[in-house]
PDB file of C-alpha atoms in Angstrom:
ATOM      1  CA  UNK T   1       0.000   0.000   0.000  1.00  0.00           C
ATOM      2  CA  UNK T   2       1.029   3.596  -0.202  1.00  0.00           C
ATOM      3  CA  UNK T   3       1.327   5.865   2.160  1.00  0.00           C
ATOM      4  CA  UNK T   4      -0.739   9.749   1.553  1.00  0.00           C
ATOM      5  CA  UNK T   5       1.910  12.536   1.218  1.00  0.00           C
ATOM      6  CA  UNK T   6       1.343  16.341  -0.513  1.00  0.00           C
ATOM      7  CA  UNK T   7       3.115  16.342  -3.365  1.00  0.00           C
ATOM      8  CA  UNK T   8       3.250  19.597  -5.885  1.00  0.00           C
ATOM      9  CA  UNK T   9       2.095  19.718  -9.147  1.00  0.00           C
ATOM     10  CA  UNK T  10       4.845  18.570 -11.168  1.00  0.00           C
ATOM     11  CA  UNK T  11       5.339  15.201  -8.709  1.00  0.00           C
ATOM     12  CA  UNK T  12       1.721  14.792  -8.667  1.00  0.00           C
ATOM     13  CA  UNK T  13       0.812  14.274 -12.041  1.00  0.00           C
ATOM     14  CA  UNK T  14       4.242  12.409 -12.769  1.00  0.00           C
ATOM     15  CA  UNK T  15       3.497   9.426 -10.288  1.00  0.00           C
ATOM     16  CA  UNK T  16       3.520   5.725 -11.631  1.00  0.00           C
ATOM     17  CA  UNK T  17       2.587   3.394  -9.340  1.00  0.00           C
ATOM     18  CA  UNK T  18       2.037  -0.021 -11.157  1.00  0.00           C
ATOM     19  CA  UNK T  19      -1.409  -1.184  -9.998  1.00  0.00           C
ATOM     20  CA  UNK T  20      -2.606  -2.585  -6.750  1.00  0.00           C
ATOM     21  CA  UNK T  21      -4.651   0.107  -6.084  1.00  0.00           C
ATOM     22  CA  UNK T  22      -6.057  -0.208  -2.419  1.00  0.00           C
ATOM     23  CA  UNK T  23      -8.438   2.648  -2.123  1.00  0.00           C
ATOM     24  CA  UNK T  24      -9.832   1.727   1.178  1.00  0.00           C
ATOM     25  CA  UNK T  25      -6.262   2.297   2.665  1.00  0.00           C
ATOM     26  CA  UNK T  26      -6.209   5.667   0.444  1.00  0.00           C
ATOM     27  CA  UNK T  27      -9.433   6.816   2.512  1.00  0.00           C
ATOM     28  CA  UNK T  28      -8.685   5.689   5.675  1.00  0.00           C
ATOM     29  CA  UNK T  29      -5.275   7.258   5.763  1.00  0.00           C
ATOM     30  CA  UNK T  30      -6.649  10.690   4.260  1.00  0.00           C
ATOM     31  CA  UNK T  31      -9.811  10.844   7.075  1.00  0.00           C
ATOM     32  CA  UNK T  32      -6.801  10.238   9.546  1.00  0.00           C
ATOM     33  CA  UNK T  33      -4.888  13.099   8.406  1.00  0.00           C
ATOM     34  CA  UNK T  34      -7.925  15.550   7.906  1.00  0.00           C
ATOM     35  CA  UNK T  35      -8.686  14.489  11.290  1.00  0.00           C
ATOM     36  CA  UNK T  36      -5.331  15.197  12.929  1.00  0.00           C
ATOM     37  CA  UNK T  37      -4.364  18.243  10.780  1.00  0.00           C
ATOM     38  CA  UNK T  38      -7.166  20.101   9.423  1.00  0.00           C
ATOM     39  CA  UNK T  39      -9.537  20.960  11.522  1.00  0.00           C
ATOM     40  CA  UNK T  40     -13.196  21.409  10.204  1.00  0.00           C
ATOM     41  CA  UNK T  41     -14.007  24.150  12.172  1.00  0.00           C
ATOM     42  CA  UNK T  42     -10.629  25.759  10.308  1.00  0.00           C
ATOM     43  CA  UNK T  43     -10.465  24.613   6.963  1.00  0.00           C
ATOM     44  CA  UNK T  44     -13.153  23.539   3.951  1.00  0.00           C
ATOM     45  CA  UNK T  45     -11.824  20.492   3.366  1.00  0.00           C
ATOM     46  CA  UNK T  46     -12.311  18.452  -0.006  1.00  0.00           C
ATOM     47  CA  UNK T  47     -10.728  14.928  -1.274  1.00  0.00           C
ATOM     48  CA  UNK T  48     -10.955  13.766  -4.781  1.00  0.00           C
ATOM     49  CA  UNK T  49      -9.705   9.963  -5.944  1.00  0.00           C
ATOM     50  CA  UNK T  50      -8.224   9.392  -9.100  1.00  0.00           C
ATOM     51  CA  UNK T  51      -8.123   5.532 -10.311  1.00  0.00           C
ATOM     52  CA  UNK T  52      -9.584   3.012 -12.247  1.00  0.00           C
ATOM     53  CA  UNK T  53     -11.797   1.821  -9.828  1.00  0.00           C
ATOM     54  CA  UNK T  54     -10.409  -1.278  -9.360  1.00  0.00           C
ATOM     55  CA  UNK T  55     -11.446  -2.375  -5.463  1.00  0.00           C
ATOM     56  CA  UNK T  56     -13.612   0.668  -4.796  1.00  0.00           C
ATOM     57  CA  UNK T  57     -17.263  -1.527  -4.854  1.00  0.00           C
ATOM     58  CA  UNK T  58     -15.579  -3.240  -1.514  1.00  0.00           C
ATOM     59  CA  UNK T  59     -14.834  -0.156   0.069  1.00  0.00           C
ATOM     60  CA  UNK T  60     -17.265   1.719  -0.154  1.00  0.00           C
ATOM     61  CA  UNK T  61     -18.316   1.913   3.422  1.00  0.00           C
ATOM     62  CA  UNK T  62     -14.623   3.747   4.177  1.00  0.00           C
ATOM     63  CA  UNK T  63     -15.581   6.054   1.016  1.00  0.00           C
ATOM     64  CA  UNK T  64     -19.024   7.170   2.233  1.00  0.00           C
ATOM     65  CA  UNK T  65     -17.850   7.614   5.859  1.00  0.00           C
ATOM     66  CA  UNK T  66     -15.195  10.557   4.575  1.00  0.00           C
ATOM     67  CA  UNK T  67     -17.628  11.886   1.920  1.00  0.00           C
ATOM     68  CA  UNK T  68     -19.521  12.522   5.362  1.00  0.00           C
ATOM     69  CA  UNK T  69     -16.327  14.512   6.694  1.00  0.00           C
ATOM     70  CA  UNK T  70     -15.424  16.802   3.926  1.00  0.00           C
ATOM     71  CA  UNK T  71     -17.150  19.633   2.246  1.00  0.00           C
ATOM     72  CA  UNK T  72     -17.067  18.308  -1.212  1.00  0.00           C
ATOM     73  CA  UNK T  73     -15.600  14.701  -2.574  1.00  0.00           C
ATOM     74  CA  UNK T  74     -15.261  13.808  -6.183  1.00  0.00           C
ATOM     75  CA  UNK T  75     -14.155  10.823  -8.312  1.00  0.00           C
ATOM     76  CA  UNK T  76     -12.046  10.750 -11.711  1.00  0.00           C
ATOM     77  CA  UNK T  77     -12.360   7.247 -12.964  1.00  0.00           C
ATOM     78  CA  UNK T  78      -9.488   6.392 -15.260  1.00  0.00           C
ATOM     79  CA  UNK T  79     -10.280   3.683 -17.772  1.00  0.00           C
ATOM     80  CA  UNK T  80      -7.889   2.029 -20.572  1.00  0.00           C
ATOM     81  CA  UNK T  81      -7.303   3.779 -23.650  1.00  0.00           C
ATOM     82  CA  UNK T  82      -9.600   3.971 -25.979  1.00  0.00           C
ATOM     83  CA  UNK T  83     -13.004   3.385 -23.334  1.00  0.00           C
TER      84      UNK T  83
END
């Protein structure tokens, strides 16, 4: 699994990660850190997941429990070239 870190633009849109995708363990480790360091009553806070979808239908208990804790959540589903 991979651990969340901020990244800037240029790293973020440069990543390769190979597959694997857990997206529960995205979730959970983003609603820790929103909870830890950015406080609601502080900061609008908004997550968005970028994949292909792979394992999200299993986790989507973790996914609606943070959609609950953020201001606005959205979803880019990647699919294979040419779909």
């Amino acid at each position: 699994a991979h651990i969340f870190k901020e990244k800037d633009v240029d790293k973020f849109f440069k990543v390769r990660l190979g597959g694997g995708t857990d997206y529960g363990m995205g979730y959970e480790t983003c609603a820790k850190e929103l909870k830890a360091n950015y406080p609601e009553a502080q900061y609008d806070r908004y997550i968005f997941g970028i994949g292909d979808s792979e394992d999200s239908a299993s986790q989507i208990d973790k996914i609606k429990r943070i959609v609950k804790d953020t201001e606005y959540s959205g979803y880019v589903h990647l699919g294979e070239r040419g779909s």
